[in-house]
Amino acid sequence: MSFSPVLGSAFNRTKLRDPAHPCTFSGMCSMCTADCVGTCEIGLSAVRGADAVYPTTTGDNQVASEKTYPVDYSHFNINGRVFGAVGAEADSDKATIHDVNLETVIGTINPVKLKLPVVLPALIKLNWQDYFGGAAMAGVLTVIGEGAVTKDPTLRLENGKVVHCPKLGEFLDAFRKYYRGYGQIILQVNVDDDRIGVPEYAIKECGAEAIEFKFGQSAKGTQPVNRLATLEAALKAQEQGLLVIPDPSDPKVVERYNAGFGENFRSYGRLPMWDENYLVPRINELRAMGLKNVYFKMAGYDPADLEHVLRIASEAQVDLVMFDGAGGGSGYSPCKMMNEWCLPTVAMESYLTEIMTRLEKEDVKLPHIAITGGFTMEDQVYKALALGAPYVKAVGLCRSSMAAAMSAKKVGELLEAGNLPAELQRFGATKDELFPDLRELRELYGNEANDFSTGAIGVYSYLNRIAFGLKHFAALNRKFDVKYIEKNDIFPLTRDAKDIFDGKWMK
C-alpha cells in the first residue's frame, strides 16, 4: 500500500479522472487517455509549471497534509485508574473533575502563566483578530506569524531597517486588549525579518515583549517562495528587503522582461543559518532593549538538529521551544512538503523525550518544550502531554483554533442576518443561547463581553471544551494537576506504537 495520497488534492482542487482505478505507486490513474484535459496534479503542472509546487487556492483557506501516516496518536489509548488521588485529597467531594488544575508556568528569566497547557501557533492571515483575542481570553500563548510587517501597505524602511509599521501594533493589540494575566502574544521572526530590524522596531516602537525565532515548521521546512506577477511587485518586494531573483533592478533583466522573455520574478525567503555564535549574543542584545521572553520554532528535522536547537536554547535561556511535526498545515507551503517531509509528530516527540532525558543527565539546563502538528481535540492533547512527560509543557492547536474563529464569526453573521441554519436553531436564537460560555466571559470582563466578536468567543469556547475534556482524562487517571500527567497515562495499541513508546521506532 501507499501512504501518500494519489495525484489529486483539496488544496489544488485536482482529482484523478478515474479515481476508482489508481496506480497507487505513481498516484496516477492506471490508464491515462489522450483526450484527458488534465484534472490531476500532472495536468495542473502542465499548465502552471513551477507555480504548482505551492497550493493554488491559498487566499481565504488553510491547507494541510493529506498523507496517511503509519503511526499517530490514535495508535495509543488513555489509561485509567480507580484508586487514590494525586494532587488532591482523596475525598469524593474534593477530588472532582472540576478540581483538576490545568494552570502551568513556562519560562526562565520571566515566567509566563498559562490558564491551560496550550499554544496557538504562528498565524497572520484570515481572522487573526479573533484568533489572538480568543487566545487572550483563554489565557494561552499565541504567535504572530513570520513576515507580519509585509502585511502593512504603509511599511517603510530606511537604510534597510523598518521605521514605520503601525499594523504590527494592531496585531499585538488584538491580544493585549483582552489580556488578563495569563498567556502572552509572541512575534515570530524569520531571517528576513531579523535582517531588517523587525525585533528592534517591535520592542522599541510597539512594546513587544516576546520574540520567536523561526527555524522551520512541519509544512514548510524551507522558507516560502512567491511568484511576483509584475515588475512593480518585484521591485516593491526588493525594497522591503526580500531576496528577488532575477534582480528587478538590473536594467538588462528589465529589458528582457518588458520584451516578454526571461525567468519569472520570485521572492525567496532566506534560509536560517543561525547558530549559537549568532543567536546567544543576539538574544542578549534584544533583552537589553527590553525583551522579556524568547521562543524558538522548530520542525521535525534530523534528530541531530533537534538536539542542537535544544542546546542553543539552553545556553540562551530560551523560555520555550515549539516543535512542529508532520501532519500539520499552513496557508502557503509547498504541496509535497506538506505531505512528504518531516518526522511525524508522535515520532518526533519520542525522539525529543530521549534527547531531553540524555541532556538532563548531562546537567544541561533544559528549556520548556511544546509540541504541535495536527492536534485538534482533547484526547490528542492529553496523549501528547503524557508521551512527552515530564518535558512537554504545552500543545499547539493552530488550524483548529483558526477554524473555531472562522466558524463562530460566520455564525455571528448568520445570527445577525436572521438566517441561522436549522442545525444551530436547536440551541436557540440569541447570542446567549448559542454561546453559553458568554456567561464566563462576562464574569471575567464585565458587560463589555456582550460586544465581543463571536469569532473571539468561538476561540474561547473551543479552548474551554479542550480544557473541560482534559480535566476528564486527568481525573480518570486520578491526576488533579496537569503537572502529574505521566507517560504511563497512555498505552500503545500497535507494535509500531509500542516501539514509539519505548523509543525504538527508528532504531
XYZ file of C-alpha atoms in Angstrom:
507
model
C 0.000 0.000 0.000
C 0.991 3.619 -0.385
C 0.781 6.084 2.493
C 0.889 9.018 0.072
C -2.293 10.421 -1.490
C -2.944 9.988 -5.193
C -2.290 12.923 -7.523
C -5.303 14.925 -6.508
C -5.603 17.386 -3.644
C -8.169 19.596 -1.960
C -5.697 22.475 -1.836
C -5.270 22.448 -5.632
C -8.804 21.240 -6.459
C -7.285 18.456 -8.507
C -8.547 14.896 -8.854
C -7.986 11.706 -10.812
C -10.113 11.286 -13.917
C -10.705 7.669 -12.869
C -10.370 7.617 -9.043
C -11.700 4.075 -8.819
C -8.618 2.748 -10.620
C -5.475 4.475 -9.329
C -1.911 3.300 -9.669
C -1.036 3.755 -6.003
C 2.719 3.760 -6.544
C 2.707 6.676 -9.020
C -0.502 8.311 -7.852
C -1.786 8.495 -11.451
C -4.843 6.887 -12.977
C -3.942 3.360 -14.037
C -4.993 4.339 -17.570
C -4.117 7.793 -18.887
C -6.055 8.787 -22.012
C -5.160 11.102 -24.880
C -8.317 13.184 -24.531
C -7.987 13.962 -20.788
C -7.883 17.716 -20.070
C -5.579 17.076 -17.113
C -7.644 17.152 -13.932
C -4.820 15.778 -11.734
C -1.643 17.326 -10.324
C 0.218 16.477 -13.528
C -2.368 18.311 -15.622
C -2.212 21.346 -13.341
C 1.590 21.310 -13.562
C 1.398 21.137 -17.355
C -0.448 24.451 -17.310
C 1.038 26.303 -14.321
C 4.571 24.899 -14.199
C 6.593 25.830 -11.107
C 3.581 27.596 -9.581
C 2.047 24.164 -8.920
C 4.704 23.429 -6.281
C 2.597 25.611 -3.972
C -1.180 25.423 -3.414
C -3.193 27.409 -5.937
C -6.083 28.012 -3.518
C -4.410 29.825 -0.621
C -6.431 33.038 -0.242
C -9.098 32.534 2.421
C -8.123 28.926 3.053
C -5.888 26.936 5.345
C -4.435 23.724 3.945
C -2.718 20.707 5.449
C -1.184 17.309 4.826
C -3.321 14.628 3.185
C -0.862 11.800 3.785
C -1.866 8.740 5.815
C 0.962 8.237 8.308
C 1.769 4.709 9.505
C 1.623 5.722 13.166
C -0.031 8.583 15.048
C -1.650 9.368 18.390
C -4.700 7.269 17.527
C -2.410 4.249 17.989
C -2.465 4.971 21.727
C -5.312 4.825 24.218
C -5.587 6.667 27.509
C -5.133 4.743 30.731
C -7.470 4.982 33.715
C -7.208 4.449 37.468
C -9.736 3.966 40.239
C -7.754 4.209 43.491
C -6.366 7.269 45.254
C -5.806 10.844 44.139
C -2.646 12.732 43.169
C -2.691 16.479 43.690
C -5.893 16.476 45.728
C -7.288 14.970 48.904
C -8.769 11.515 48.271
C -12.263 12.726 49.073
C -15.137 12.353 46.618
C -16.297 15.890 47.387
C -12.831 17.450 46.999
C -11.338 15.446 44.128
C -13.761 16.060 41.276
C -13.341 16.738 37.587
C -13.973 20.398 38.400
C -10.993 20.437 40.783
C -8.375 19.445 38.193
C -5.830 22.273 37.887
C -4.697 22.908 34.320
C -2.668 26.028 35.040
C 1.025 25.883 34.309
C 4.033 28.196 34.135
C 6.663 28.320 31.406
C 9.765 30.438 31.073
C 13.209 31.053 32.509
C 14.048 34.670 33.389
C 10.457 35.991 33.190
C 7.934 33.190 33.848
C 4.623 33.243 31.987
C 1.442 31.816 33.494
C -0.924 29.796 31.299
C -4.528 29.022 32.145
C -4.201 25.726 30.311
C -1.243 23.994 28.597
C -1.988 25.232 25.095
C -0.310 27.392 22.448
C -1.977 28.869 19.373
C 0.971 28.707 16.942
C 2.068 31.248 14.355
C -0.536 32.697 12.024
C -1.106 36.042 10.329
C -3.971 35.637 7.895
C -7.732 35.155 7.815
C -9.432 36.095 11.097
C -6.298 36.941 13.073
C -8.159 39.454 15.244
C -10.329 36.770 16.845
C -7.530 34.185 16.862
C -5.330 36.446 19.005
C -8.220 37.887 21.022
C -9.632 34.462 21.857
C -6.176 33.303 22.972
C -6.009 36.182 25.453
C -9.476 35.385 26.762
C -8.499 31.739 27.246
C -5.162 32.685 28.832
C -2.811 30.844 26.469
C 0.197 31.640 24.297
C -0.315 32.785 20.718
C 2.082 33.744 17.938
C 2.025 36.364 15.176
C 3.409 34.667 12.067
C 6.613 35.475 10.219
C 6.705 38.299 7.709
C 3.998 40.177 9.606
C 5.388 43.586 8.663
C 4.830 42.878 4.963
C 1.071 42.839 5.668
C 1.209 46.584 6.258
C 0.796 48.550 2.998
C 2.377 51.559 4.728
C 5.545 49.643 5.689
C 8.592 51.855 5.290
C 12.270 51.011 5.530
C 15.198 53.385 5.800
C 18.748 52.159 5.296
C 17.368 48.625 5.162
C 15.610 48.803 8.552
C 11.925 49.061 9.485
C 10.984 52.569 10.634
C 7.217 52.566 10.081
C 4.769 49.676 10.505
C 1.675 50.597 12.564
C -0.029 47.320 11.587
C 2.328 45.472 13.904
C 0.841 47.361 16.838
C -2.642 46.287 15.707
C -1.587 42.628 15.719
C -0.236 42.938 19.251
C -3.245 44.914 20.478
C -5.644 42.221 19.281
C -4.318 40.161 22.210
C -3.328 42.899 24.641
C -6.784 44.459 24.918
C -8.121 41.181 26.375
C -5.039 40.193 28.400
C -5.976 39.108 31.933
C -2.688 37.989 33.444
C -2.365 34.678 31.605
C -0.732 33.843 28.313
C 1.328 36.036 26.012
C 1.404 37.195 22.408
C 4.685 36.416 20.664
C 6.077 37.888 17.450
C 7.692 35.302 15.189
C 10.649 36.433 13.106
C 12.466 34.694 10.279
C 15.853 35.558 8.813
C 14.440 38.292 6.577
C 12.555 39.869 9.497
C 15.681 39.794 11.618
C 17.797 41.378 8.867
C 15.504 44.392 8.534
C 15.314 45.030 12.276
C 11.770 43.824 12.975
C 12.660 42.745 16.559
C 14.117 46.170 17.417
C 11.140 48.019 15.928
C 8.639 45.719 17.654
C 10.293 46.142 21.065
C 11.008 49.856 20.940
C 8.018 51.172 18.990
C 5.266 48.616 19.648
C 6.030 47.344 23.128
C 6.504 43.724 22.081
C 7.631 41.575 24.999
C 8.234 38.216 23.296
C 10.023 37.118 20.114
C 10.069 33.675 18.475
C 12.963 32.816 16.165
C 11.721 30.515 13.417
C 13.907 27.661 12.187
C 11.076 25.938 10.323
C 7.660 24.299 10.535
C 6.268 20.892 9.639
C 4.570 22.095 6.476
C 7.367 24.414 5.385
C 10.901 23.380 6.261
C 12.335 25.842 3.764
C 11.248 29.452 3.555
C 8.439 30.438 1.160
C 8.896 31.316 -2.485
C 6.361 33.668 -4.066
C 5.966 34.429 -7.748
C 5.684 38.166 -8.302
C 3.327 38.883 -11.182
C 4.727 42.265 -12.193
C 7.979 44.183 -12.283
C 6.446 46.666 -9.861
C 5.668 43.916 -7.352
C 9.206 42.570 -7.692
C 10.719 45.994 -7.028
C 8.484 46.511 -4.001
C 9.490 43.158 -2.548
C 13.147 44.008 -3.087
C 12.655 47.372 -1.373
C 11.235 45.512 1.628
C 14.484 43.596 1.974
C 13.386 40.361 0.306
C 15.659 38.378 -1.980
C 14.201 38.620 -5.504
C 15.501 36.547 -8.432
C 16.108 37.647 -11.132
C 17.169 41.082 -9.933
C 14.357 43.501 -10.911
C 16.709 46.459 -10.573
C 19.069 45.115 -13.249
C 18.451 47.069 -16.492
C 19.200 44.010 -18.647
C 16.660 41.938 -16.709
C 14.072 44.715 -17.061
C 14.700 44.964 -20.798
C 14.189 41.209 -21.272
C 11.123 41.232 -19.024
C 9.457 44.047 -20.969
C 10.130 42.140 -24.183
C 8.350 39.065 -22.784
C 11.458 36.981 -22.095
C 13.247 35.669 -19.023
C 12.636 33.977 -15.729
C 9.569 34.826 -13.652
C 10.271 37.127 -10.717
C 10.127 35.313 -7.412
C 10.895 36.343 -3.856
C 12.903 33.735 -1.969
C 12.720 33.590 1.799
C 16.259 33.233 3.109
C 17.102 30.003 4.907
C 18.126 30.405 8.565
C 21.859 29.978 9.022
C 21.643 30.809 12.705
C 23.798 29.068 15.273
C 24.786 29.668 18.889
C 27.505 32.103 17.849
C 24.850 34.402 16.408
C 21.758 33.678 18.489
C 23.166 33.875 22.015
C 24.582 37.419 21.661
C 21.596 38.456 19.521
C 19.160 37.373 22.223
C 21.212 39.153 24.888
C 21.147 42.288 22.732
C 17.356 42.170 22.451
C 16.925 41.511 26.156
C 18.951 44.630 26.858
C 16.386 46.548 24.792
C 13.541 45.290 26.973
C 12.627 41.905 25.506
C 11.204 39.708 28.265
C 10.712 36.297 26.668
C 12.371 34.337 23.865
C 10.952 31.361 21.968
C 12.188 29.078 19.187
C 10.050 27.436 16.475
C 11.496 24.167 15.190
C 10.190 21.394 12.960
C 10.870 17.646 12.824
C 14.278 17.898 11.202
C 17.114 15.413 11.623
C 17.397 14.361 15.310
C 20.898 15.845 15.494
C 19.390 19.230 14.619
C 16.662 18.794 17.236
C 19.346 18.298 19.852
C 21.426 21.210 18.555
C 18.463 23.585 18.869
C 17.808 22.399 22.419
C 21.432 23.020 23.374
C 21.299 26.542 21.909
C 18.024 27.145 23.756
C 19.651 26.048 26.991
C 22.658 28.303 26.516
C 20.486 31.293 25.594
C 17.942 30.641 28.382
C 15.112 30.402 25.879
C 11.700 30.163 27.528
C 10.111 27.537 25.290
C 10.893 25.660 22.078
C 7.910 24.757 19.908
C 8.468 21.569 17.877
C 6.190 21.095 14.877
C 5.740 17.584 13.458
C 4.496 16.301 10.108
C 0.770 16.314 9.623
C 0.342 19.989 10.287
C -0.587 22.653 7.782
C -0.247 26.241 6.679
C -1.738 28.843 4.445
C 1.129 28.683 1.974
C 3.547 25.753 1.926
C 4.854 23.523 -0.879
C 2.257 20.855 -1.663
C 4.621 17.904 -1.457
C 6.452 19.341 1.545
C 3.192 19.260 3.497
C 2.847 15.564 2.683
C 6.323 14.137 2.294
C 8.819 15.641 4.704
C 9.439 15.932 8.438
C 9.212 13.493 11.311
C 5.623 12.580 12.167
C 4.651 14.406 15.344
C 4.424 11.306 17.512
C 7.832 10.033 16.337
C 9.398 13.462 16.794
C 8.062 13.619 20.344
C 9.593 10.218 21.090
C 12.965 11.475 19.852
C 12.653 14.640 21.897
C 11.954 12.845 25.169
C 15.006 10.657 24.564
C 17.160 13.727 23.837
C 15.825 15.642 26.838
C 16.455 12.672 29.125
C 20.045 12.474 27.911
C 20.624 16.230 28.275
C 19.197 16.153 31.780
C 21.734 13.506 32.735
C 24.437 15.886 31.489
C 23.069 18.554 33.866
C 22.080 20.745 30.918
C 19.534 23.353 31.980
C 16.526 22.283 29.940
C 14.172 24.693 28.197
C 10.450 24.032 28.282
C 9.128 22.460 25.095
C 5.785 22.380 23.318
C 4.523 20.027 20.617
C 2.314 20.851 17.654
C 1.423 19.269 14.332
C -2.143 18.188 13.596
C -3.698 18.334 17.074
C -7.372 19.262 17.305
C -9.084 17.573 20.282
C -8.520 16.995 23.995
C -7.678 13.285 23.674
C -4.751 14.135 21.389
C -3.594 16.913 23.727
C -3.646 14.560 26.705
C -1.750 11.856 24.819
C 0.922 14.362 23.740
C 1.349 15.645 27.310
C 1.630 12.074 28.572
C 4.035 10.758 25.910
C 6.301 13.780 26.387
C 6.144 13.889 30.182
C 7.765 15.446 32.091
C 9.290 17.664 29.389
C 6.362 18.689 27.178
C 4.588 21.588 28.887
C 2.113 22.642 26.192
C 0.456 21.523 22.964
C -0.177 23.669 19.890
C -3.650 23.976 18.342
C -3.341 26.138 15.238
C -5.603 25.236 12.334
C -8.346 24.049 14.673
C -8.320 27.326 16.618
C -8.500 29.311 13.395
C -11.381 27.085 12.294
C -13.140 27.988 15.547
C -12.510 31.689 14.934
C -13.840 31.498 11.385
C -16.890 29.321 12.024
C -18.034 31.250 15.109
C -17.605 34.526 13.225
C -19.811 33.122 10.444
C -22.405 32.014 12.994
C -22.496 35.558 14.360
C -23.081 36.952 10.874
C -25.891 34.471 10.225
C -27.430 35.246 13.607
C -27.413 38.972 12.869
C -28.966 38.340 9.450
C -31.693 36.145 10.972
C -30.569 33.240 8.849
C -29.317 30.603 11.303
C -29.086 27.074 9.873
C -31.643 24.617 11.257
C -28.857 22.614 12.899
C -27.981 25.611 15.082
C -31.534 26.708 15.753
C -31.935 23.759 18.115
C -29.628 25.585 20.549
C -31.528 28.871 20.446
C -31.884 32.089 18.541
C -29.885 34.586 20.617
C -26.208 35.161 21.249
C -26.556 33.995 24.868
C -28.409 30.835 23.864
C -25.919 29.926 21.156
C -22.782 30.765 23.163
C -23.295 29.627 26.791
C -19.652 30.433 27.632
C -20.514 34.109 27.219
C -21.568 33.969 30.889
C -17.980 33.113 31.848
C -16.618 35.962 29.747
C -18.944 38.413 31.494
C -17.574 37.142 34.796
C -14.053 37.939 33.563
C -14.645 41.163 31.631
C -17.986 42.522 32.792
C -20.795 43.536 30.469
C -18.354 44.647 27.775
C -18.227 40.945 26.882
C -21.674 41.422 25.342
C -19.961 43.243 22.490
C -17.191 40.707 21.946
C -16.878 39.306 18.441
C -18.476 35.884 18.104
C -15.238 34.741 16.455
C -13.196 35.500 19.588
C -15.913 33.951 21.764
C -15.662 30.897 19.499
C -11.927 30.512 20.130
C -12.515 30.873 23.879
C -15.352 28.324 23.779
C -13.338 25.859 21.694
C -10.426 26.051 24.127
C -12.911 25.776 27.004
C -14.034 22.480 25.501
C -10.396 21.349 25.274
C -9.855 22.287 28.933
C -13.016 20.555 30.129
C -12.133 17.405 28.191
C -8.567 17.416 29.566
C -9.961 17.586 33.087
C -11.991 14.458 32.418
C -8.960 12.475 31.253
C -6.823 13.748 34.118
C -9.471 12.843 36.688
C -9.836 9.460 35.003
C -6.188 8.858 35.909
C -6.672 10.401 39.366
C -4.356 13.279 38.439
C -5.729 16.559 39.787
C -2.974 18.786 38.468
C -1.629 18.833 34.919
C 1.929 18.550 36.245
C 1.228 14.976 37.379
C 0.362 13.668 33.904
C 2.910 10.949 33.070
C 3.868 8.555 30.328
C 2.044 5.628 31.888
C -1.221 7.525 31.461
C -1.295 6.129 27.914
C -0.620 2.714 26.415
C 0.187 1.597 22.852
C -2.292 -0.342 20.723
C 0.029 -1.457 17.910
C 3.546 -2.773 17.565
C 4.690 0.496 15.960
C 3.135 2.451 18.813
C 4.916 0.200 21.315
C 8.221 0.958 19.592
C 7.392 4.689 19.709
C 6.551 4.345 23.393
C 9.862 2.576 24.070
C 11.909 4.934 21.904
C 12.795 2.202 19.399
C 10.724 3.077 16.343
C 13.603 4.497 14.302
C 16.325 2.217 15.645
